[in-house]
mmCIF file of C-alpha atoms and ligand atoms in Angstrom:
data_model
loop_
_atom_site.group_PDB
_atom_site.id
_atom_site.type_symbol
_atom_site.label_atom_id
_atom_site.label_comp_id
_atom_site.label_asym_id
_atom_site.label_seq_id
_atom_site.Cartn_x
_atom_site.Cartn_y
_atom_site.Cartn_z
ATOM 1 C CA MET A 1 -93.834 -42.840 54.923
ATOM 2 C CA LYS A 2 -95.517 -43.119 51.862
ATOM 3 C CA TYR A 3 -98.328 -40.737 50.528
ATOM 4 C CA VAL A 4 -101.130 -42.475 49.815
ATOM 5 C CA PRO A 5 -104.570 -40.226 48.334
ATOM 6 C CA THR A 6 -107.700 -40.989 49.662
ATOM 7 C CA HIS A 7 -109.496 -38.351 47.192
ATOM 8 C CA LYS A 8 -108.929 -37.120 43.674
ATOM 9 C CA ARG A 9 -107.523 -33.808 44.406
ATOM 10 C CA VAL A 10 -108.676 -30.437 42.257
ATOM 11 C CA VAL A 11 -106.505 -28.221 40.816
ATOM 12 C CA ARG A 12 -107.923 -24.532 40.620
ATOM 13 C CA GLY A 13 -106.202 -21.439 39.002
ATOM 14 C CA LYS A 14 -102.641 -21.686 36.853
ATOM 15 C CA ARG A 15 -99.995 -24.219 37.430
ATOM 16 C CA ILE A 16 -96.827 -22.392 39.473
ATOM 17 C CA HIS A 17 -94.776 -24.550 38.051
ATOM 18 C CA GLU A 18 -92.902 -25.240 34.788
ATOM 19 C CA THR A 19 -92.776 -28.747 33.309
ATOM 20 C CA VAL A 20 -89.085 -29.873 32.116
ATOM 21 C CA GLU A 21 -90.532 -29.475 28.369
ATOM 22 C CA GLU A 22 -91.319 -25.975 29.247
ATOM 23 C CA ARG A 23 -87.891 -25.018 30.786
ATOM 24 C CA HIS A 24 -85.921 -26.840 27.891
ATOM 25 C CA SER A 25 -88.448 -25.477 24.473
ATOM 26 C CA LYS A 26 -87.147 -21.333 26.940
ATOM 27 C CA LEU A 27 -83.368 -23.014 27.183
ATOM 28 C CA GLU A 28 -83.161 -23.593 23.875
ATOM 29 C CA LEU A 29 -84.812 -19.803 22.977
ATOM 30 C CA GLU A 30 -82.369 -18.253 25.084
ATOM 31 C CA LYS A 31 -80.137 -19.971 23.073
ATOM 32 C CA ARG A 32 -80.946 -19.041 19.681
ATOM 33 C CA THR A 33 -81.786 -14.881 20.048
ATOM 34 C CA PRO A 34 -79.425 -12.407 22.003
ATOM 35 C CA GLU A 35 -81.394 -11.584 25.240
ATOM 36 C CA LEU A 36 -80.153 -8.248 24.916
ATOM 37 C CA SER A 37 -80.770 -5.352 22.135
ATOM 38 C CA ILE A 38 -78.416 -4.522 20.713
ATOM 39 C CA GLU A 39 -78.817 -0.512 21.837
ATOM 40 C CA ARG A 40 -77.961 -1.665 25.208
ATOM 41 C CA VAL A 41 -75.156 -4.439 23.839
ATOM 42 C CA GLU A 42 -73.257 -1.175 22.604
ATOM 43 C CA ALA A 43 -74.463 1.023 26.202
ATOM 44 C CA GLU A 44 -73.689 -1.701 27.771
ATOM 45 C CA PHE A 45 -70.064 -2.237 26.032
ATOM 46 C CA LEU A 46 -68.833 2.007 25.629
ATOM 47 C CA VAL A 47 -68.773 1.913 22.023
ATOM 48 C CA PRO A 48 -67.257 4.938 20.941
ATOM 49 C CA THR A 49 -69.752 6.445 17.873
ATOM 50 C CA ILE A 50 -68.248 8.271 15.731
ATOM 51 C CA GLU A 51 -70.029 11.569 14.496
ATOM 52 C CA ILE A 52 -67.536 13.073 12.884
ATOM 53 C CA PHE A 53 -66.250 11.536 10.191
ATOM 54 C CA VAL A 54 -63.773 12.916 6.987
ATOM 55 C CA GLU A 55 -63.154 11.359 4.212
ATOM 56 C CA THR A 56 -60.317 13.095 2.286
ATOM 57 C CA GLU A 57 -58.534 10.590 -0.406
ATOM 58 C CA GLN A 58 -56.000 9.018 1.860
ATOM 59 C CA VAL A 59 -58.314 8.407 4.494
ATOM 60 C CA ARG A 60 -60.780 6.535 2.053
ATOM 61 C CA ARG A 61 -57.893 4.699 0.564
ATOM 62 C CA LEU A 62 -56.739 3.259 3.849
ATOM 63 C CA LYS A 63 -60.766 2.390 4.588
ATOM 64 C CA ASP A 64 -60.894 0.688 0.995
ATOM 65 C CA ARG A 65 -57.296 -1.667 2.505
ATOM 66 C CA VAL A 66 -59.095 -2.193 5.595
ATOM 67 C CA LYS A 67 -62.530 -3.027 3.471
ATOM 68 C CA LEU A 68 -60.398 -4.822 0.723
ATOM 69 C CA TRP A 69 -59.301 -7.788 4.018
ATOM 70 C CA ILE A 70 -62.247 -7.734 5.909
ATOM 71 C CA LYS A 71 -63.594 -8.756 1.948
ATOM 72 C CA VAL A 72 -60.672 -11.281 1.839
ATOM 73 C CA GLY A 73 -61.602 -12.821 4.882
ATOM 74 C CA TYR A 74 -58.403 -11.524 7.176
ATOM 75 C CA PRO A 75 -58.690 -9.395 10.333
ATOM 76 C CA PRO A 76 -57.268 -6.499 9.545
ATOM 77 C CA HIS A 77 -54.855 -4.955 12.860
ATOM 78 C CA ILE A 78 -54.982 -1.455 12.152
ATOM 79 C CA VAL A 79 -50.953 0.491 13.663
ATOM 80 C CA GLY A 80 -49.874 3.439 13.926
ATOM 81 C CA PRO A 81 -48.488 5.885 16.139
ATOM 82 C CA THR A 82 -51.359 7.353 18.728
ATOM 83 C CA GLY A 83 -53.975 9.758 17.847
ATOM 84 C CA CYS A 84 -53.064 9.425 14.097
ATOM 85 C CA GLY A 85 -56.308 7.836 13.588
ATOM 86 C CA LYS A 86 -56.946 4.534 14.215
ATOM 87 C CA THR A 87 -59.526 3.797 16.616
ATOM 88 C CA THR A 88 -61.841 6.420 14.198
ATOM 89 C CA LEU A 89 -61.144 4.927 10.643
ATOM 90 C CA ALA A 90 -62.159 1.296 12.714
ATOM 91 C CA MET A 91 -65.148 2.287 14.218
ATOM 92 C CA GLN A 92 -66.158 3.789 10.239
ATOM 93 C CA VAL A 93 -65.545 0.645 8.472
ATOM 94 C CA ALA A 94 -67.500 -1.563 11.271
ATOM 95 C CA ARG A 95 -70.559 0.749 10.983
ATOM 96 C CA GLU A 96 -70.120 0.648 7.149
ATOM 97 C CA LEU A 97 -70.291 -2.794 7.908
ATOM 98 C CA GLY A 98 -73.780 -2.429 8.536
ATOM 99 C CA ARG A 99 -73.441 -5.351 11.416
ATOM 100 C CA PRO A 100 -74.077 -4.424 14.947
ATOM 101 C CA THR A 101 -70.655 -3.236 16.543
ATOM 102 C CA VAL A 102 -69.360 -4.689 19.678
ATOM 103 C CA TRP A 103 -66.204 -3.432 21.469
ATOM 104 C CA ILE A 104 -63.073 -4.207 23.416
ATOM 105 C CA ASN A 105 -60.798 -2.157 24.954
ATOM 106 C CA GLY A 106 -56.991 -4.249 25.917
ATOM 107 C CA ASP A 107 -55.007 -3.155 29.488
ATOM 108 C CA GLU A 108 -53.090 -4.736 31.200
ATOM 109 C CA GLN A 109 -55.548 -6.426 33.369
ATOM 110 C CA MET A 110 -57.702 -7.846 30.983
ATOM 111 C CA THR A 111 -58.430 -11.609 31.194
ATOM 112 C CA THR A 112 -60.636 -14.152 28.690
ATOM 113 C CA THR A 113 -63.280 -13.824 30.782
ATOM 114 C CA ASP A 114 -63.379 -9.967 29.229
ATOM 115 C CA LEU A 115 -63.268 -11.350 25.793
ATOM 116 C CA ILE A 116 -65.575 -14.478 26.320
ATOM 117 C CA GLY A 117 -67.740 -13.792 28.942
ATOM 118 C CA GLY A 118 -67.945 -16.067 32.774
ATOM 119 C CA TYR A 119 -70.206 -16.936 35.403
ATOM 120 C CA SER A 120 -71.061 -13.170 36.734
ATOM 121 C CA GLU A 121 -74.590 -13.267 37.763
ATOM 122 C CA MET A 122 -75.888 -15.608 40.432
ATOM 123 C CA GLU A 123 -79.081 -16.698 41.780
ATOM 124 C CA ALA A 124 -80.455 -18.430 44.964
ATOM 125 C CA GLU A 125 -84.180 -19.581 44.020
ATOM 126 C CA SER A 126 -86.137 -20.804 47.142
ATOM 127 C CA VAL A 127 -89.034 -23.168 45.791
ATOM 128 C CA ARG A 128 -92.066 -23.927 48.689
ATOM 129 C CA ASP A 129 -93.605 -26.183 47.636
ATOM 130 C CA ARG A 130 -97.468 -26.823 49.299
ATOM 131 C CA PHE A 131 -99.153 -28.050 46.833
ATOM 132 C CA VAL A 132 -99.923 -30.793 49.030
ATOM 133 C CA HIS A 133 -101.510 -29.402 51.888
ATOM 134 C CA ASN A 134 -99.640 -30.739 54.977
ATOM 135 C CA VAL A 135 -96.809 -31.538 53.423
ATOM 136 C CA MET A 136 -93.746 -28.912 52.532
ATOM 137 C CA LEU A 137 -91.410 -28.760 50.345
ATOM 138 C CA ALA A 138 -88.384 -26.708 50.547
ATOM 139 C CA LYS A 139 -85.514 -26.201 48.401
ATOM 140 C CA ASP A 140 -82.732 -23.398 47.670
ATOM 141 C CA ARG A 141 -81.114 -23.568 44.748
ATOM 142 C CA THR A 142 -78.497 -21.045 43.193
ATOM 143 C CA LYS A 143 -78.173 -20.519 40.375
ATOM 144 C CA PHE A 144 -75.402 -18.928 37.735
ATOM 145 C CA THR A 145 -76.182 -17.063 35.077
ATOM 146 C CA TRP A 146 -73.505 -17.486 31.888
ATOM 147 C CA VAL A 147 -73.287 -14.075 30.211
ATOM 148 C CA ASP A 148 -71.437 -12.977 27.114
ATOM 149 C CA ASN A 149 -68.341 -11.066 27.087
ATOM 150 C CA PRO A 150 -68.135 -9.184 23.164
ATOM 151 C CA LEU A 151 -66.005 -12.009 21.455
ATOM 152 C CA THR A 152 -69.155 -14.482 22.203
ATOM 153 C CA LEU A 153 -72.061 -12.017 20.928
ATOM 154 C CA ALA A 154 -69.635 -11.414 18.124
ATOM 155 C CA CYS A 155 -68.990 -14.555 17.576
ATOM 156 C CA LYS A 156 -72.672 -16.173 18.051
ATOM 157 C CA TYR A 157 -74.809 -14.185 16.404
ATOM 158 C CA GLY A 158 -72.071 -11.891 13.423
ATOM 159 C CA TYR A 159 -71.280 -8.977 15.026
ATOM 160 C CA THR A 160 -68.840 -6.688 14.191
ATOM 161 C CA LEU A 161 -65.731 -6.799 17.173
ATOM 162 C CA VAL A 162 -63.973 -4.135 17.312
ATOM 163 C CA TYR A 163 -61.076 -4.826 19.322
ATOM 164 C CA ASN A 164 -59.233 -1.114 20.732
ATOM 165 C CA GLU A 165 -55.482 -1.600 21.734
ATOM 166 C CA PHE A 166 -55.499 -5.082 21.232
ATOM 167 C CA SER A 167 -51.495 -5.174 22.320
ATOM 168 C CA ARG A 168 -52.408 -3.897 25.650
ATOM 169 C CA ALA A 169 -53.546 -6.822 26.749
ATOM 170 C CA LYS A 170 -51.405 -9.459 27.479
ATOM 171 C CA PRO A 171 -50.492 -12.158 25.315
ATOM 172 C CA GLU A 172 -52.372 -15.174 27.044
ATOM 173 C CA ALA A 173 -55.235 -13.408 27.138
ATOM 174 C CA ASN A 174 -55.716 -13.270 23.636
ATOM 175 C CA ASN A 175 -55.323 -16.617 22.885
ATOM 176 C CA VAL A 176 -58.939 -17.607 22.556
ATOM 177 C CA LEU A 177 -58.522 -15.786 20.057
ATOM 178 C CA LEU A 178 -56.521 -18.608 17.919
ATOM 179 C CA SER A 179 -59.375 -21.857 17.158
ATOM 180 C CA VAL A 180 -61.820 -18.078 16.018
ATOM 181 C CA LEU A 181 -59.411 -17.024 13.410
ATOM 182 C CA GLU A 182 -57.774 -20.514 12.384
ATOM 183 C CA GLU A 183 -60.780 -23.279 12.983
ATOM 184 C CA ASN A 184 -64.098 -20.617 12.804
ATOM 185 C CA ILE A 185 -64.413 -22.028 16.505
ATOM 186 C CA LEU A 186 -64.551 -20.865 19.503
ATOM 187 C CA GLU A 187 -64.119 -22.555 22.362
ATOM 188 C CA LEU A 188 -65.816 -20.986 26.257
ATOM 189 C CA PRO A 189 -63.147 -23.276 28.504
ATOM 190 C CA THR A 190 -65.086 -22.693 31.227
ATOM 191 C CA MET A 191 -68.963 -24.023 29.564
ATOM 192 C CA PHE A 192 -69.317 -28.369 29.876
ATOM 193 C CA GLY A 193 -70.966 -30.161 27.002
ATOM 194 C CA ASP A 194 -72.402 -28.938 23.859
ATOM 195 C CA GLU A 195 -71.843 -25.195 25.349
ATOM 196 C CA ARG A 196 -68.393 -25.320 25.241
ATOM 197 C CA TYR A 197 -67.640 -25.014 21.661
ATOM 198 C CA ILE A 198 -69.217 -21.838 19.216
ATOM 199 C CA LYS A 199 -69.020 -22.172 15.514
ATOM 200 C CA VAL A 200 -68.502 -18.326 14.708
ATOM 201 C CA HIS A 201 -70.899 -16.927 12.389
ATOM 202 C CA PRO A 202 -71.001 -15.956 9.450
ATOM 203 C CA ASP A 203 -71.103 -12.696 9.260
ATOM 204 C CA PHE A 204 -68.796 -12.135 12.266
ATOM 205 C CA THR A 205 -65.689 -9.580 11.922
ATOM 206 C CA ALA A 206 -62.368 -8.659 13.761
ATOM 207 C CA ILE A 207 -61.202 -5.580 13.619
ATOM 208 C CA PHE A 208 -57.783 -4.911 16.041
ATOM 209 C CA THR A 209 -56.272 -1.892 16.205
ATOM 210 C CA SER A 210 -53.003 -1.237 18.701
ATOM 211 C CA ASN A 211 -50.038 1.543 18.972
ATOM 212 C CA SER A 212 -46.540 1.105 17.211
ATOM 213 C CA ILE A 213 -44.046 -1.245 19.365
ATOM 214 C CA GLU A 214 -42.128 1.208 20.509
ATOM 215 C CA TYR A 215 -44.708 2.857 23.273
ATOM 216 C CA ALA A 216 -44.752 1.933 26.641
ATOM 217 C CA GLY A 217 -47.552 -0.789 27.780
ATOM 218 C CA VAL A 218 -47.573 -3.134 24.963
ATOM 219 C CA HIS A 219 -46.962 -6.479 24.696
ATOM 220 C CA LYS A 220 -45.677 -8.345 21.572
ATOM 221 C CA PRO A 221 -48.630 -10.270 20.453
ATOM 222 C CA GLN A 222 -48.056 -13.932 19.960
ATOM 223 C CA ASP A 223 -46.256 -14.702 16.040
ATOM 224 C CA ALA A 224 -49.507 -17.472 15.325
ATOM 225 C CA LEU A 225 -52.187 -14.601 15.889
ATOM 226 C CA LEU A 226 -49.709 -12.341 14.232
ATOM 227 C CA ASP A 227 -50.074 -14.160 11.460
ATOM 228 C CA ARG A 228 -53.656 -14.736 10.667
ATOM 229 C CA MET A 229 -54.474 -10.775 10.641
ATOM 230 C CA VAL A 230 -53.279 -8.123 8.204
ATOM 231 C CA ASP A 231 -51.268 -5.424 9.571
ATOM 232 C CA ILE A 232 -52.001 -2.067 7.851
ATOM 233 C CA TYR A 233 -49.687 0.415 9.189
ATOM 234 C CA MET A 234 -50.437 3.748 8.942
ATOM 235 C CA ASP A 235 -49.091 7.389 9.987
ATOM 236 C CA TYR A 236 -50.398 10.798 10.680
ATOM 237 C CA TYR A 237 -52.578 11.842 8.273
ATOM 238 C CA ASP A 238 -51.547 14.360 5.342
ATOM 239 C CA PHE A 239 -51.366 17.954 6.268
ATOM 240 C CA ASP A 240 -54.696 18.789 4.513
ATOM 241 C CA THR A 241 -56.629 16.320 6.000
ATOM 242 C CA GLU A 242 -55.856 17.150 9.518
ATOM 243 C CA VAL A 243 -57.445 20.178 8.399
ATOM 244 C CA LYS A 244 -60.422 19.470 7.638
ATOM 245 C CA ILE A 245 -60.552 17.171 11.109
ATOM 246 C CA VAL A 246 -59.394 19.934 13.354
ATOM 247 C CA GLN A 247 -62.320 22.321 11.234
ATOM 248 C CA ALA A 248 -64.422 19.082 10.980
ATOM 249 C CA HIS A 249 -64.822 19.299 15.043
ATOM 250 C CA THR A 250 -64.347 22.561 16.008
ATOM 251 C CA GLY A 251 -65.336 25.160 13.161
ATOM 252 C CA MET A 252 -62.024 27.206 13.819
ATOM 253 C CA PRO A 253 -61.916 29.038 10.459
ATOM 254 C CA LEU A 254 -59.414 27.649 7.749
ATOM 255 C CA GLN A 255 -56.042 30.014 8.309
ATOM 256 C CA GLU A 256 -56.476 29.830 11.814
ATOM 257 C CA ALA A 257 -56.625 25.721 11.464
ATOM 258 C CA LYS A 258 -53.787 25.787 9.180
ATOM 259 C CA LYS A 259 -51.569 27.317 12.035
ATOM 260 C CA VAL A 260 -52.583 25.307 14.116
ATOM 261 C CA VAL A 261 -51.707 21.866 12.665
ATOM 262 C CA LYS A 262 -48.548 23.590 11.398
ATOM 263 C CA ALA A 263 -46.865 23.974 14.709
ATOM 264 C CA VAL A 264 -48.679 21.211 16.103
ATOM 265 C CA ARG A 265 -46.803 19.081 12.912
ATOM 266 C CA ILE A 266 -43.249 21.119 13.541
ATOM 267 C CA LEU A 267 -43.204 20.291 17.068
ATOM 268 C CA ARG A 268 -43.960 16.613 15.944
ATOM 269 C CA GLU A 269 -41.173 16.170 14.007
ATOM 270 C CA LYS A 270 -38.760 17.147 16.289
ATOM 271 C CA LEU A 271 -39.865 14.942 19.162
ATOM 272 C CA PRO A 272 -39.304 10.834 19.410
ATOM 273 C CA GLU A 273 -41.680 8.453 18.737
ATOM 274 C CA PRO A 274 -43.306 8.182 22.241
ATOM 275 C CA HIS A 275 -43.994 11.597 22.437
ATOM 276 C CA LYS A 276 -45.438 12.673 19.139
ATOM 277 C CA PRO A 277 -48.840 15.346 19.230
ATOM 278 C CA GLY A 278 -51.377 13.569 17.531
ATOM 279 C CA THR A 279 -54.329 14.796 15.990
ATOM 280 C CA ARG A 280 -55.774 14.489 19.770
ATOM 281 C CA ALA A 281 -54.154 17.573 20.575
ATOM 282 C CA GLU A 282 -54.266 19.919 17.243
ATOM 283 C CA ILE A 283 -58.013 19.721 17.941
ATOM 284 C CA MET A 284 -57.842 20.771 21.790
ATOM 285 C CA ILE A 285 -55.585 23.324 21.092
ATOM 286 C CA CYS A 286 -58.862 24.342 18.703
ATOM 287 C CA GLN A 287 -61.257 23.922 21.154
ATOM 288 C CA GLY A 288 -58.849 25.904 23.835
ATOM 289 C CA LEU A 289 -58.394 28.360 21.361
ATOM 290 C CA ASN A 290 -62.355 28.638 20.462
ATOM 291 C CA ALA A 291 -63.180 29.509 23.996
ATOM 292 C CA MET A 292 -61.474 31.918 24.421
ATOM 293 C CA ASP A 293 -62.335 35.683 23.906
ATOM 294 C CA GLY A 294 -59.304 36.944 21.336
ATOM 295 C CA TYR A 295 -56.221 36.124 23.110
ATOM 296 C CA SER A 296 -52.745 37.377 23.472
ATOM 297 C CA LYS A 297 -49.470 35.800 22.583
ATOM 298 C CA GLU A 298 -48.905 34.720 26.141
ATOM 299 C CA ASP A 299 -52.226 32.171 26.351
ATOM 300 C CA LEU A 300 -51.066 31.044 23.174
ATOM 301 C CA GLU A 301 -48.349 29.756 24.191
ATOM 302 C CA GLN A 302 -50.411 28.882 27.260
ATOM 303 C CA ILE A 303 -53.118 27.410 25.523
ATOM 304 C CA TYR A 304 -50.477 25.211 23.491
ATOM 305 C CA MET A 305 -48.082 24.040 26.561
ATOM 306 C CA ASP A 306 -51.672 23.053 27.995
ATOM 307 C CA ILE A 307 -51.975 20.578 25.701
ATOM 308 C CA LEU A 308 -48.790 19.580 24.770
ATOM 309 C CA ALA A 309 -47.258 19.352 28.219
ATOM 310 C CA THR A 310 -50.243 16.552 28.855
ATOM 311 C CA LYS A 311 -49.786 14.641 25.269
ATOM 312 C CA ILE A 312 -45.595 14.964 25.443
ATOM 313 C CA GLY A 313 -45.147 13.818 29.011
ATOM 314 C CA GLU A 314 -42.437 14.168 31.818
ATOM 315 C CA PRO A 315 -42.403 17.311 33.336
ATOM 316 C CA LYS A 316 -38.246 17.417 33.456
ATOM 317 C CA GLU A 317 -38.684 18.270 29.536
ATOM 318 C CA LEU A 318 -41.116 20.696 30.350
ATOM 319 C CA LEU A 319 -38.718 23.660 30.380
ATOM 320 C CA LYS A 320 -37.040 22.375 27.234
ATOM 321 C CA LYS A 321 -40.022 21.813 25.519
ATOM 322 C CA GLY A 322 -41.484 25.071 26.695
ATOM 323 C CA GLY A 323 -38.876 26.995 24.372
ATOM 324 C CA LEU A 324 -39.278 24.769 21.665
ATOM 325 C CA ILE A 325 -43.039 26.089 21.984
ATOM 326 C CA ARG A 326 -42.202 29.604 21.759
ATOM 327 C CA GLU A 327 -39.782 29.077 19.007
ATOM 328 C CA ILE A 328 -42.295 26.909 16.354
ATOM 329 C CA LEU A 329 -45.204 29.950 17.567
ATOM 330 C CA SER A 330 -42.969 32.646 16.272
ATOM 331 C CA GLU A 331 -42.904 30.493 13.468
ATOM 332 C CA THR A 332 -45.945 29.793 12.665
ATOM 333 C CA TYR A 333 -48.108 33.199 14.315
ATOM 334 C CA GLY A 334 -45.160 35.632 12.968
ATOM 335 C CA ASP A 335 -43.738 37.542 15.962
ATOM 336 C CA ALA A 336 -46.221 40.484 16.504
HETATM 337 N N1 LIG B 401 -61.230 10.780 9.575
HETATM 338 C C1 LIG B 401 -61.540 11.829 11.067
HETATM 339 N N2 LIG B 401 -62.239 11.959 10.789
HETATM 340 C C2 LIG B 401 -62.781 13.239 11.972
HETATM 341 N N3 LIG B 401 -62.254 13.112 13.124
HETATM 342 C C3 LIG B 401 -60.558 12.097 12.744
HETATM 343 C C4 LIG B 401 -60.253 11.197 11.702
HETATM 344 N N4 LIG B 401 -59.410 10.671 11.880
HETATM 345 C C5 LIG B 401 -58.528 11.072 12.894
HETATM 346 N N5 LIG B 401 -60.010 11.776 13.922
HETATM 347 C C6 LIG B 401 -60.109 12.878 15.575
HETATM 348 O O1 LIG B 401 -58.665 12.354 15.683
HETATM 349 C C7 LIG B 401 -58.591 12.236 17.415
HETATM 350 C C8 LIG B 401 -57.285 10.920 16.901
HETATM 351 O O2 LIG B 401 -58.303 10.004 16.523
HETATM 352 P P1 LIG B 401 -58.498 9.319 16.969
HETATM 353 O O3 LIG B 401 -59.264 7.690 16.172
HETATM 354 O O4 LIG B 401 -58.665 8.511 18.279
HETATM 355 O O5 LIG B 401 -57.299 7.773 17.309
HETATM 356 P P2 LIG B 401 -55.919 6.819 17.110
HETATM 357 O O6 LIG B 401 -56.823 5.275 17.757
HETATM 358 O O7 LIG B 401 -55.367 6.764 16.521
HETATM 359 O O8 LIG B 401 -55.505 7.291 18.698
HETATM 360 C C9 LIG B 401 -60.075 11.886 17.662
HETATM 361 O O9 LIG B 401 -60.292 13.080 18.529
HETATM 362 C C10 LIG B 401 -60.467 11.556 15.995
HETATM 363 O O10 LIG B 401 -61.897 12.106 16.500
HETATM 364 MG MG1 LIG B 402 -57.436 4.660 19.603
#
């Protein structure tokens, strides 16, 4: 059937449909401007904020090394034992670069989609067109919306990406990083046409952190990727730095803070690598002690046990360690 207009139609009010041109210009705009404000991006990707950053000579030197390699153009990969201060250092450097920071935490389940994004929103759209009073046009459409994840956001807009616990993700999930670091191109495998390749923004920076290889759940990243980074090995900070960190977080008086750091450091010496307690254990012990209204020798032992047992793991070994903790406490606090 052919529709033959019999009289000139007058359309009142505003048109409810966009023209194709309007739709396109909007798409262009959507492509160019980040749709989320940086506050939302940071909240969405649970970017941890570093409120307390202690900077001693040792910390500053390490920080400058990380920044040096960024300046040269190689992403730094901070490697060290749990609780030595890798994440804090990475976040602080990221902040000092002055660009928005996005964040990924690697784990066993992580996939490329978690890094780049995907079609994660589905929108059903119905169009009911009654432009012509006796003709009804009905159309149902399903629209998939692409949502950027941190790597894509960082590459597109020149953000700083902190990829924490990078070696906990399976190596294949990280393959997408190869072309980013080598050719400055991000490939979105599930996209088509022009949108498949994104040229990496000149302000893009990536900082990686990893636990040393002897930790459970750590994968060895592919050599090709490691080859494009600069590994910066760090260890626990020196005694004075740790005391300052503990004090900054807990307000513990100097002499008390020193005792806690000393005790934990002795224990660290005595335990094998994956069980060594880090700076966080010292902070937590001080918080426990602070919350008590004075403490006896038993209280002290209990606080240390509570914190160190969780940090050290393996209940089987606990009794042995119970004896060890008692020994160390009498060494640091005296027998009184
Ligand atoms: N330079 C620093 N200034 C203040 N706090 C620090 C600093 N370095 C580490 N910390 C604190 O020590 C603990 C362990 O640091 P974190 O960065 O989480 O270690 P890692 O990532 O190596 O496990 C955290 O509670 C953190 O706040
Ligand atoms: Mg960490």
